[in-house]
Coordinates of C-alpha atoms in Angstrom, one line a residue:
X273 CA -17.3 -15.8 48.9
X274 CA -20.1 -13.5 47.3
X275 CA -19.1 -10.9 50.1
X276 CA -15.5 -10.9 48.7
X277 CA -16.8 -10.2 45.5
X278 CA -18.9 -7.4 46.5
X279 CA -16.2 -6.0 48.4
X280 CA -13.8 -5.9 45.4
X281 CA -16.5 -4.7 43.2
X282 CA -16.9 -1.4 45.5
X283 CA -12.8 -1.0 46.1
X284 CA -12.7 -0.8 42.3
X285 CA -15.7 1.6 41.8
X286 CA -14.0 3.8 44.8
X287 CA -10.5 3.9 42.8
X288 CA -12.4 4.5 39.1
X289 CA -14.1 7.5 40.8
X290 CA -10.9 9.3 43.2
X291 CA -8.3 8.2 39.9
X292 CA -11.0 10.5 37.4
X293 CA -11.6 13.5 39.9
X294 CA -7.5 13.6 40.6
X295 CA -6.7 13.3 37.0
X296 CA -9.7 16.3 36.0
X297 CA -8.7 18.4 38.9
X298 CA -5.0 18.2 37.5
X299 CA -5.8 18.9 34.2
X300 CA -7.8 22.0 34.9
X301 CA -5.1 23.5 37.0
X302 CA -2.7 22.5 34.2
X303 CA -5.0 24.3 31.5
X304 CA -5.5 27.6 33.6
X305 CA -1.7 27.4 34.0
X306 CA -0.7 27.0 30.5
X307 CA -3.2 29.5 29.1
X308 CA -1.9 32.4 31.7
X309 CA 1.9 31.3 31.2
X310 CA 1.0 31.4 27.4
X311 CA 0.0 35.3 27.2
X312 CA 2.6 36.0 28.8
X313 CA 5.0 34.3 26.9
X314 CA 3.5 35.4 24.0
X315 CA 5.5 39.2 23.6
X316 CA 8.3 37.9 24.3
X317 CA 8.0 35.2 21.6
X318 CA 7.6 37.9 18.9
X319 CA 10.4 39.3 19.7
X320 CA 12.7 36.3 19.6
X321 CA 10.9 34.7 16.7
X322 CA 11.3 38.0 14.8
X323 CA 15.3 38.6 15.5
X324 CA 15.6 35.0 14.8
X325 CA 13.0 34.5 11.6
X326 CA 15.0 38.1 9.9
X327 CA 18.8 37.2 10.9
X328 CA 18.3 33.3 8.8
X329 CA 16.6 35.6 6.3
X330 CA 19.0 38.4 5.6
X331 CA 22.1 35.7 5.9
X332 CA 20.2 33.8 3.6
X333 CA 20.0 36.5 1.0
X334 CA 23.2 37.9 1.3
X335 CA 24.8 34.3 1.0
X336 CA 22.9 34.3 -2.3
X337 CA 24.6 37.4 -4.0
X338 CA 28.3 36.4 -2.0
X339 CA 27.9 33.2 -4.2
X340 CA 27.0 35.0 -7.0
X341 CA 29.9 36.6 -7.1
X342 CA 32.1 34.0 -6.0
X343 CA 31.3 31.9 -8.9
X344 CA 31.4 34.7 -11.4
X345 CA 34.8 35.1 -10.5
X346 CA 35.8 31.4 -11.2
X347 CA 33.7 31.5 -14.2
X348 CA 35.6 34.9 -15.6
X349 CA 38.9 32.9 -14.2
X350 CA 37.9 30.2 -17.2
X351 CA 37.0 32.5 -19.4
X352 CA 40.1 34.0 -19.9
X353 CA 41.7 30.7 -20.0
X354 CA 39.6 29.4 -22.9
X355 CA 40.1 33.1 -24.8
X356 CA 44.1 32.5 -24.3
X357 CA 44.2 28.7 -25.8
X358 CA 41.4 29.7 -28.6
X359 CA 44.3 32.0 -30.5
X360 CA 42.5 35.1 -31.5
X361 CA 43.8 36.7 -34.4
X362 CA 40.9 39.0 -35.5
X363 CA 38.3 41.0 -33.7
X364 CA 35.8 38.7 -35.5
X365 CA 37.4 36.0 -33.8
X366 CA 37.3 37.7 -30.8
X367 CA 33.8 38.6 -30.6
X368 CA 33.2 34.9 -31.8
X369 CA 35.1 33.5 -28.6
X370 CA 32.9 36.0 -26.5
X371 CA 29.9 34.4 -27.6
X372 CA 31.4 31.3 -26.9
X373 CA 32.0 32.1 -23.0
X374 CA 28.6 33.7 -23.0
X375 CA 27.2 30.6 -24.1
X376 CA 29.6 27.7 -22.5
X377 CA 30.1 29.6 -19.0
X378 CA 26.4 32.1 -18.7
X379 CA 28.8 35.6 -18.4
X380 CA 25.9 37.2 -20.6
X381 CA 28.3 40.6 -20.3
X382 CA 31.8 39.7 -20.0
X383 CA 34.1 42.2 -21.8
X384 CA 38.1 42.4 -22.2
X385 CA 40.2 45.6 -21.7
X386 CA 43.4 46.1 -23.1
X387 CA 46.5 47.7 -22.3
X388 CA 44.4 51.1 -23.8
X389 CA 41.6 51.3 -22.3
X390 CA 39.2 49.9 -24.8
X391 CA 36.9 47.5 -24.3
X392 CA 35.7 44.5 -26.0
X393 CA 32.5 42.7 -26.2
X394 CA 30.9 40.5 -27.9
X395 CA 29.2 43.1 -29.9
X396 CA 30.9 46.7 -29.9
X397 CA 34.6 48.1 -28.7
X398 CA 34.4 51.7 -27.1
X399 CA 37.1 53.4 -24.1
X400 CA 36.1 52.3 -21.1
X401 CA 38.3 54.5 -19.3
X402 CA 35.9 57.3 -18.4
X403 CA 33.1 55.0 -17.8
X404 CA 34.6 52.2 -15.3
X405 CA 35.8 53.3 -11.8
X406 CA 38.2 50.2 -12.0
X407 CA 39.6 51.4 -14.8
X408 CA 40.2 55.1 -14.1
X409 CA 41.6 54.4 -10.7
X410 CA 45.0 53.0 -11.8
X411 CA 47.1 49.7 -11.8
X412 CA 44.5 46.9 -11.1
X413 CA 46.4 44.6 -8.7
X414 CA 43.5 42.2 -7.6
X415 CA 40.2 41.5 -7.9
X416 CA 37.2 44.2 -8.0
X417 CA 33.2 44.5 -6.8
X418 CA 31.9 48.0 -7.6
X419 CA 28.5 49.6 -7.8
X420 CA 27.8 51.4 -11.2
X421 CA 25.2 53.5 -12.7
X422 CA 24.4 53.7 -16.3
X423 CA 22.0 56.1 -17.4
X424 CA 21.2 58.3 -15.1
X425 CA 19.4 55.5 -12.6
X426 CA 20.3 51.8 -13.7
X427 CA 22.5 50.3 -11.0
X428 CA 25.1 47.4 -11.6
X429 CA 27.1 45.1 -9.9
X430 CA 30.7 44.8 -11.9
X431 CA 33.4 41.8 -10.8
X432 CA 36.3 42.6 -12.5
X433 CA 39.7 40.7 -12.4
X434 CA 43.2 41.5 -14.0
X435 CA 44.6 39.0 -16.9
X436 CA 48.7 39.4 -16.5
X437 CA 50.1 37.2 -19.8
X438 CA 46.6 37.6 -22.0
X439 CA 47.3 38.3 -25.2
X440 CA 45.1 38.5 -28.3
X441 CA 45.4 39.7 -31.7
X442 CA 48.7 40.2 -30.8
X443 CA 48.3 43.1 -28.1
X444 CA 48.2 43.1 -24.4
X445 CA 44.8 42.8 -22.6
X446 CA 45.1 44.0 -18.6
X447 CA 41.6 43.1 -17.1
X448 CA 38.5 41.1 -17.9
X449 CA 35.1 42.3 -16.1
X450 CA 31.5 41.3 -16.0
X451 CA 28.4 43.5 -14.9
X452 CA 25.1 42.4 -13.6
X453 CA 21.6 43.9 -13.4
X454 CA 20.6 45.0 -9.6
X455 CA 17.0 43.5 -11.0
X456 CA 18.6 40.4 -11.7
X457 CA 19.9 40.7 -8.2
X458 CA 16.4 41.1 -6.8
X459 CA 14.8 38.3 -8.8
X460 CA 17.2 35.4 -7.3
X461 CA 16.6 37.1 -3.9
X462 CA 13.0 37.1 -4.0
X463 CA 12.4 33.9 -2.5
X464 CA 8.5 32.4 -1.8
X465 CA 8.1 33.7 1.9
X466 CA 3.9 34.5 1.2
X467 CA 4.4 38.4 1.7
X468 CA 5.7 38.3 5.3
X469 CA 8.7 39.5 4.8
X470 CA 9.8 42.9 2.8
X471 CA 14.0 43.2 1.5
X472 CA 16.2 46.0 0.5
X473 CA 19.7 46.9 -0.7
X474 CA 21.3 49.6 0.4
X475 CA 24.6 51.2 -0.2
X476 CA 26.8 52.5 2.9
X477 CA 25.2 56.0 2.7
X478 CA 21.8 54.7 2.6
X479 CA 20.7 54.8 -0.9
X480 CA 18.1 52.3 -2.1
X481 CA 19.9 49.9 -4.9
X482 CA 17.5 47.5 -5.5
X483 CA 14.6 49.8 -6.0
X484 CA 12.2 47.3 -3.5
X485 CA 10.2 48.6 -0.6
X486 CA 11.4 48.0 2.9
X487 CA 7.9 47.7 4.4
X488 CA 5.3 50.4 4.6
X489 CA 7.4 53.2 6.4
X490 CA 11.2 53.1 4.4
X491 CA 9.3 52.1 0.9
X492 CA 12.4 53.0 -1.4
X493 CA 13.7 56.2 0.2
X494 CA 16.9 56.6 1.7
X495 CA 17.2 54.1 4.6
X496 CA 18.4 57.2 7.2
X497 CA 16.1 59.8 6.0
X498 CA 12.9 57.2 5.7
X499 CA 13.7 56.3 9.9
X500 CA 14.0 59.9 10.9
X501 CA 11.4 61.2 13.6
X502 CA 10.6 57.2 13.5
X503 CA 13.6 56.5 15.5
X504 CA 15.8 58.4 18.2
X505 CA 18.5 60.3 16.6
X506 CA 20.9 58.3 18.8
X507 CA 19.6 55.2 17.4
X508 CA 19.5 56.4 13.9
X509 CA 23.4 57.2 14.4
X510 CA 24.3 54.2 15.7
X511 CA 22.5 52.6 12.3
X512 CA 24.4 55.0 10.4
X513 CA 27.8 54.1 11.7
X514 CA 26.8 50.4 11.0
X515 CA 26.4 51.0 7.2
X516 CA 29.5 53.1 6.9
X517 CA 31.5 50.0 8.8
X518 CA 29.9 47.3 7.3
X519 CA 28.7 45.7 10.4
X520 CA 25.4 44.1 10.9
X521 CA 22.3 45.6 13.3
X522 CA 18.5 46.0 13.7
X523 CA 15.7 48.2 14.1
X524 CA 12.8 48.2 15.9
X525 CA 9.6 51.4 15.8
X526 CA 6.7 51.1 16.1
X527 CA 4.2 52.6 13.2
X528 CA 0.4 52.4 12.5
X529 CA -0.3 50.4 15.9
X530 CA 2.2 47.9 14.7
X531 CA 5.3 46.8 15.7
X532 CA 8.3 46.7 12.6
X533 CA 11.7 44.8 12.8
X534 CA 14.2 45.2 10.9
X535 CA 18.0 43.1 10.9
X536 CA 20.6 44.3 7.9
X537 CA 24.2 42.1 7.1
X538 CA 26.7 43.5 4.8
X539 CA 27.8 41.9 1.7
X540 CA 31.2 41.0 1.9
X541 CA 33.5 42.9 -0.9
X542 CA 30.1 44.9 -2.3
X543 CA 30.0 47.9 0.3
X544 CA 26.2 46.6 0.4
X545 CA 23.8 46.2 3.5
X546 CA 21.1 43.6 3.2
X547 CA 18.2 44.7 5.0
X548 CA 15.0 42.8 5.8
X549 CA 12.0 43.5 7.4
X550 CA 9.2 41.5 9.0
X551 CA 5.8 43.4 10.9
X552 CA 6.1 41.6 13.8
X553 CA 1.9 41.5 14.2
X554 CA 2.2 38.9 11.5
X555 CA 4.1 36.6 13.9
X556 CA 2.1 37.8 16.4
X557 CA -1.2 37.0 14.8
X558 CA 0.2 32.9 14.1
X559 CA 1.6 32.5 17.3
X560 CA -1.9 33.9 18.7
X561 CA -3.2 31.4 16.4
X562 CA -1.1 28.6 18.0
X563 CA -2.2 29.5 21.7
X564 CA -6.0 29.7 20.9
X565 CA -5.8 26.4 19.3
X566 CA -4.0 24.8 22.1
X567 CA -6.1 26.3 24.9
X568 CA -8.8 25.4 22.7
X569 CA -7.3 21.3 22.5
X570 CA -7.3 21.7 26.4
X571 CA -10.6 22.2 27.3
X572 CA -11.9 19.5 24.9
X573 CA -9.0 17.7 26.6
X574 CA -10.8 17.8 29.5
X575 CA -13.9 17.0 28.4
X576 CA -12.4 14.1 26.9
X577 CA -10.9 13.3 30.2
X578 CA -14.7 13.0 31.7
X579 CA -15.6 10.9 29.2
X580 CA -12.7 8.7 29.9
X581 CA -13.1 8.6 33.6
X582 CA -16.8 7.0 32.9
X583 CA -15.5 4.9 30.5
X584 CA -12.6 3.7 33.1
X585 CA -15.0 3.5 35.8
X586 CA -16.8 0.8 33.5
X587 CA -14.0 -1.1 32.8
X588 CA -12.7 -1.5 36.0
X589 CA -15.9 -2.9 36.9
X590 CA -15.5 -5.5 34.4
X591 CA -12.2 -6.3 35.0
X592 CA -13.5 -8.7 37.8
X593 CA -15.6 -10.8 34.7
X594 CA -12.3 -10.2 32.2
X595 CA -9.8 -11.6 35.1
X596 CA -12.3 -14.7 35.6
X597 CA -12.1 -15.2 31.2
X598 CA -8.6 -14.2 31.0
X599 CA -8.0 -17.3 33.9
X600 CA -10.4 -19.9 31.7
X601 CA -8.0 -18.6 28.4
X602 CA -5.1 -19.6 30.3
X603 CA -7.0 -22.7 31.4
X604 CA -7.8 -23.6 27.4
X605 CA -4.2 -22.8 26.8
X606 CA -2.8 -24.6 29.2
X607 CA -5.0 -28.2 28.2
X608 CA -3.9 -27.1 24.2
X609 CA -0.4 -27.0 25.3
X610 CA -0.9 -30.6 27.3
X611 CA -2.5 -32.1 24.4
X612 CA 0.4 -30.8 21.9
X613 CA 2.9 -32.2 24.4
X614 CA 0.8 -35.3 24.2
X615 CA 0.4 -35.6 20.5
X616 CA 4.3 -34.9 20.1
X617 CA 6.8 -36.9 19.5
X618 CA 9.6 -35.6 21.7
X619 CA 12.8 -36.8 19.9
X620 CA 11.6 -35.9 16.4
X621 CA 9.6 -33.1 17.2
X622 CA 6.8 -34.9 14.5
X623 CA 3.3 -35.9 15.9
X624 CA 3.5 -39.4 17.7
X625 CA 1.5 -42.6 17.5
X626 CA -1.2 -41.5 20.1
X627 CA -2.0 -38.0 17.4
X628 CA -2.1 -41.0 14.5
X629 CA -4.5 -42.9 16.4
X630 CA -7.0 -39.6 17.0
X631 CA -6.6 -38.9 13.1
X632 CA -7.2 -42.7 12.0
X633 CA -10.8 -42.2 14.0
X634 CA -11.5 -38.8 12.2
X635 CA -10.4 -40.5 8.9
X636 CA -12.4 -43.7 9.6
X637 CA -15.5 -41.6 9.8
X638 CA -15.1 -39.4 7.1
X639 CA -14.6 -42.7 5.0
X640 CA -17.8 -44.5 6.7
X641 CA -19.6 -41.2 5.4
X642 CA -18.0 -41.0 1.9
X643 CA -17.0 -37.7 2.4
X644 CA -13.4 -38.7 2.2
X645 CA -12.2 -40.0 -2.0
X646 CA -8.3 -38.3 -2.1
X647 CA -5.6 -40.4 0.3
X648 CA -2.4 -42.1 0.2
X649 CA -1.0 -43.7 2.9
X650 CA 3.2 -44.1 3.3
X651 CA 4.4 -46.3 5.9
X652 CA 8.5 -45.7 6.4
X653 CA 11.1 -47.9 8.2
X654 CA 14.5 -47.3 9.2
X655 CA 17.2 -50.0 8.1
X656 CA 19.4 -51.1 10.0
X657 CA 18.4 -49.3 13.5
X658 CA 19.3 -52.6 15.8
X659 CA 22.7 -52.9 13.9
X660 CA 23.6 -49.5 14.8
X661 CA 22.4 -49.5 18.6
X662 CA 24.3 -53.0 19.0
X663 CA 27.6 -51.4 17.7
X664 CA 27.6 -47.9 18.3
X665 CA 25.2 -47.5 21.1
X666 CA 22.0 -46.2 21.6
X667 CA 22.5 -42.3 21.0
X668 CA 23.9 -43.1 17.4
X669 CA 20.4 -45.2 17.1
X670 CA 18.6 -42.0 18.5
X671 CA 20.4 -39.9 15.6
X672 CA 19.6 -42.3 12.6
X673 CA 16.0 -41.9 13.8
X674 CA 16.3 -37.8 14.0
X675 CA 18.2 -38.5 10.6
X676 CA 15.9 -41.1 8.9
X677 CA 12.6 -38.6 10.1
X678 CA 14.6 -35.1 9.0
X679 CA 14.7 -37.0 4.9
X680 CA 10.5 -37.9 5.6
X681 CA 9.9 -34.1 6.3
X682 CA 11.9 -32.7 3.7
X683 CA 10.2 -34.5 1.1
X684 CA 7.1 -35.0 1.9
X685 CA 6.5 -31.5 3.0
X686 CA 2.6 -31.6 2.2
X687 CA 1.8 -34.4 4.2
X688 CA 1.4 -35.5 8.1
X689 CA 3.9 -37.3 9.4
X690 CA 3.9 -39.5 12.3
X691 CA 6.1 -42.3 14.3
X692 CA 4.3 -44.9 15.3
X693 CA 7.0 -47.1 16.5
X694 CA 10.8 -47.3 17.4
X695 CA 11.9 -47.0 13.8
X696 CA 8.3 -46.7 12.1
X697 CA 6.5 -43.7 10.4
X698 CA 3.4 -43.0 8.4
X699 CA 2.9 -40.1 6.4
X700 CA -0.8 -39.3 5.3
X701 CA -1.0 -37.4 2.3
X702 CA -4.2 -35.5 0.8
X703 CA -4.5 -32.7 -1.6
X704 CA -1.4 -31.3 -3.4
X705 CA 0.5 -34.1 -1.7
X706 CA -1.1 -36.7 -3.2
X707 CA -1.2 -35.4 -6.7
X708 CA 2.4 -35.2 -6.4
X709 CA 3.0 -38.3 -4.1
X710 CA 4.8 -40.7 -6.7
X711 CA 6.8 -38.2 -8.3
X712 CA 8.1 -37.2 -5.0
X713 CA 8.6 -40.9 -3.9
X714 CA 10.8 -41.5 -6.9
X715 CA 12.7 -39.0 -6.2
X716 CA 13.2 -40.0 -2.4
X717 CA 13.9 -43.7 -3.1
X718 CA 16.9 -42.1 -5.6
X719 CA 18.6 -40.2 -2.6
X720 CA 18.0 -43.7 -0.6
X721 CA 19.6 -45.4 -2.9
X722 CA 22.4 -42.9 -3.3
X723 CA 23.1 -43.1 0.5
X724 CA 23.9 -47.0 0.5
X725 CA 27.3 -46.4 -0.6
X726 CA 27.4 -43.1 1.6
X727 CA 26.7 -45.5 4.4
X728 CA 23.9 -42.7 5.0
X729 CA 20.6 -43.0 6.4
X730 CA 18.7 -45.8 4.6
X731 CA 14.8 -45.8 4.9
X732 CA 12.1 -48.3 3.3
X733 CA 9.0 -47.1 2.2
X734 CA 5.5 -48.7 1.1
X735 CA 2.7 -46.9 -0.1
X736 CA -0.9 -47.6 -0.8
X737 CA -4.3 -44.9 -2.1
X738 CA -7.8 -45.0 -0.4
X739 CA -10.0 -47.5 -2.4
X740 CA -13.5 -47.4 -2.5
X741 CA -14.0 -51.2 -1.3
X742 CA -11.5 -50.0 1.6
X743 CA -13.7 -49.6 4.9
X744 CA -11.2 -47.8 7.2
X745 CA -7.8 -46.4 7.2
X746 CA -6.3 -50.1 8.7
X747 CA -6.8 -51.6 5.2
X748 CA -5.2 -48.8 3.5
X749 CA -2.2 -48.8 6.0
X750 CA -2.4 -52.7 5.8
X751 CA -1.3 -52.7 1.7
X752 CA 1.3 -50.2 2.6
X753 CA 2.9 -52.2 5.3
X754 CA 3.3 -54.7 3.2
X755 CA 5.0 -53.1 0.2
X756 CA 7.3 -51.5 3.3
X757 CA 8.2 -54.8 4.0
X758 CA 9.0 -55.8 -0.1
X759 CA 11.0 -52.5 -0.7
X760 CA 13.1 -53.6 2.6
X761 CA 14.1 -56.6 0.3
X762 CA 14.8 -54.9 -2.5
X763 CA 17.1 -52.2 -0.7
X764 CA 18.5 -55.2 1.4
X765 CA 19.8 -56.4 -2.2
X766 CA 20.9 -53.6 -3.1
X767 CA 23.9 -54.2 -0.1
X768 CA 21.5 -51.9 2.8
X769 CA 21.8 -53.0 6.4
X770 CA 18.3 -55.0 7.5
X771 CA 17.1 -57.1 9.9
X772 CA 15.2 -59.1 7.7

């Protein structure tokens, strides 16, 4: 026997030892492998990450300004609706109404035209006709997004919109526009992104509208004349013919020992480009970052691994003494299992009169040794239990017990309750039970009177408290008994089925 053991003992030290060498030597190789795979991997990350990262950006951006605009145009759409119904008979009442929409609908400079020419705001009138391209160019059929410059270098956006049936102050009005700030434009565009990224908007010829630097080479020149000598002339062509269609594209040159990228979307209806521009070291550098730390977590994976297999090694050599403990548990668990089956009743599911008995012994010394003041004993019979077995059989007997026990549980829920005979039970009651033992008893001998006349389950119960002169827990059960017995009477007069 102590040779089986000592062969066991060495099989498990062989496999602890062979398992942690296999699993170091595979790690290793899988570290090397990852860390050359990752370098090279790493260029062509950049790349991918940086199409990727600029595309979401620039259609992010240019989705910004397409909704701008979309919703300017509905608002203008209400605008002129609320002008029409408000019945404008002044230009005092006009410019009122235009400080109305201003305020109800945030078209800070929304202006009418009318069938002349002039334009109205909400502060001043003057011809428009010279100064708006929209305007100038004839009939306007549909609606209008044009580029403006006031004052020599101020660039706007205007949405204009014609407004057939508008009239006011008893005149016809043709068109209705609003114009926005290219710096407002930048300010909802310049979203949090920590300085990585660098946007511009450019017309189709090139020219910088927004006044914002497109990284460190384009700054705010001319997008084609910034990327000459930077980039083929072939490529700088095929850019060029992107602006003029409106088509999207990118860039790539390298400047400074750096890599740029660059990715531009046109804005629909604006004759715009959206460009953005990223240094691609700056991915670079993070996904650098990544690697390092991950070949770093792999070596103190390994070395983790070491530890481990020592660790392993150890427990397998206790798992002969853990085995020979687990066994004993079961053992333990088995014998608690036996003596639950044994203390159980097994039609009620309530302990039985074997678990009383073990309980009477503890209670019989803890009231030898004083240590025991609080108890009340119940003692509970079943009326009528012979009746029923004689003239329905025994499995309607079986169910008056299940019955007659289920009524015991539910109301004496803080006590112990046992069957001690065919149609007997005790119920032991000690703390918060016995405080509320006779309020609960009344309230149980109502129900059982109640189920007379239901020709429901019928149970007689005697009680009795622990008294000082009492000597063990036969004398209190004793007292109990024999109320049991009086109550059987009483409920027996009351029309209950006994054998008494």
């Amino acid at each position: 026997m102590k040779q089986d053991r000592k062969i066991t003992s060495r099989t498990f030290v062989l496999t602890a030892v062979i398992g942690s060498l296999l699993i170091m030597a595979i790690l290793t190789v899988n570290t090397v492998w990852i860390s050359n795979r990752m370098s090279a991997a790493t260029e062509e990350a950049v790349s991918a990450v940086s199409s990727f990262y600029l595309e979401a950006m620039a259609d992010r951006r240019a989705k910004t300004i397409t909704n701008l605009i979309s919703n300017s145009f509905d608002q203008m759409e209400k605008a002129v609706s609320f002008i029409a119904e408000e019945k404008v008979g002044s230009q005092e009442e006009l410019r009122d109404a235009l400080g109305k929409v201003k305020s109800l609908l945030g078209l800070n400079r929304f202006a009418l035209v009318d069938a002349n020419d002039v334009v109205y705001t909400q502060y001043t009138t003057y011809t428009g006709g010279s100064r708006h391209t929209f305007l100038s160019d004839g009939q306007l059929n549909d609606r209008i997004i044009s580029t403006v410059s006031l004052y020599g270098s101020s660039k706007q956006l205007c949405l204009a919109i014609p407004t057939p049936g508008l009239s006011v102050m008893g005149q016809r009005f043709k068109a209705c526009f609003v114009q926005f700030d290219i710096g407002y434009i930048v300010d909802l565009l310049a979203f949090d992104d920590q300085g990585r990224t660098h946007f511009a908007l450019y017309s189709k010829t090139g020219a910088n509208l927004s006044g914002t630097e497109l990284g460190p080479v384009i700054l705010k020149q001319n997008f084609f004349e910034a990327i000459k000598g930077v980039v083929s002339e072939e490529v700088r062509e095929e850019n060029y013919q992107n602006f003029a269609n409106g088509a999207e594209g990118n860039l790539s040159f390298a400047f400074d020992g750096a890599q740029e990228t660059l990715y531009y979307v046109p804005i629909q209806g604006t004759g715009w480009e959206m460009a953005v521009l990223i240094r691609e070291s700056v991915i670079q550098d993070q996904i650098r970052d990544i690697s390092e730390k991950n070949l770093e977590n792999s070596r103190n994976m390994i070395i983790v691994t070491l530890v481990s297999a020592l660790i392993f090694a150890a427990v397998l050599l206790l798992q002969i003494r853990n085995i020979s403990r687990a066994k004993l548990e079961v053992e333990k668990e088995t014998s608690r299992s036996f003596r639950m089956m044994a203390n159980t009743d097994s039609m009620t599911g309530v302990r039985n009169k074997h678990a009383y008995s073990e309980d009477e012994a503890a209670i019989n010394r803890m009231i030898k040794a004083g240590e025991l003041e609080k108890l009340a004993v119940l003692v509970c019979d079943v009326n009528g239990l012979k009746i029923v077995n004689d003239t329905q059989g025994h499995a309607a007997g079986d169910q008056l017990i299940k019955d007659a026990c289920a009524l015991i549980c539910r109301q004496f829920t803080h006590g112990s309750v046992y069957r001690i005979g065919g149609d007997e039970f005790a119920v032991l009651l000690e703390g918060k039970g016995y405080d509320s033992m006779l309020e609960v008893l009344a309230e149980t001998n109502r129900e059982i009177e109640a189920n007379i006349s239901k020709n429901a389950v019928v149970v007689s119960i005697g009680y009795s408290f622990l008294d000082r002169k009492d000597q063990q827990l036969r004398d209190v059960f004793e007292r109990a008994d024999q109320m049991m017995y009086e109550r059987k009477k009483e409920l027996k007069a009351m029309g209950a089925a006994s054998r008494i």
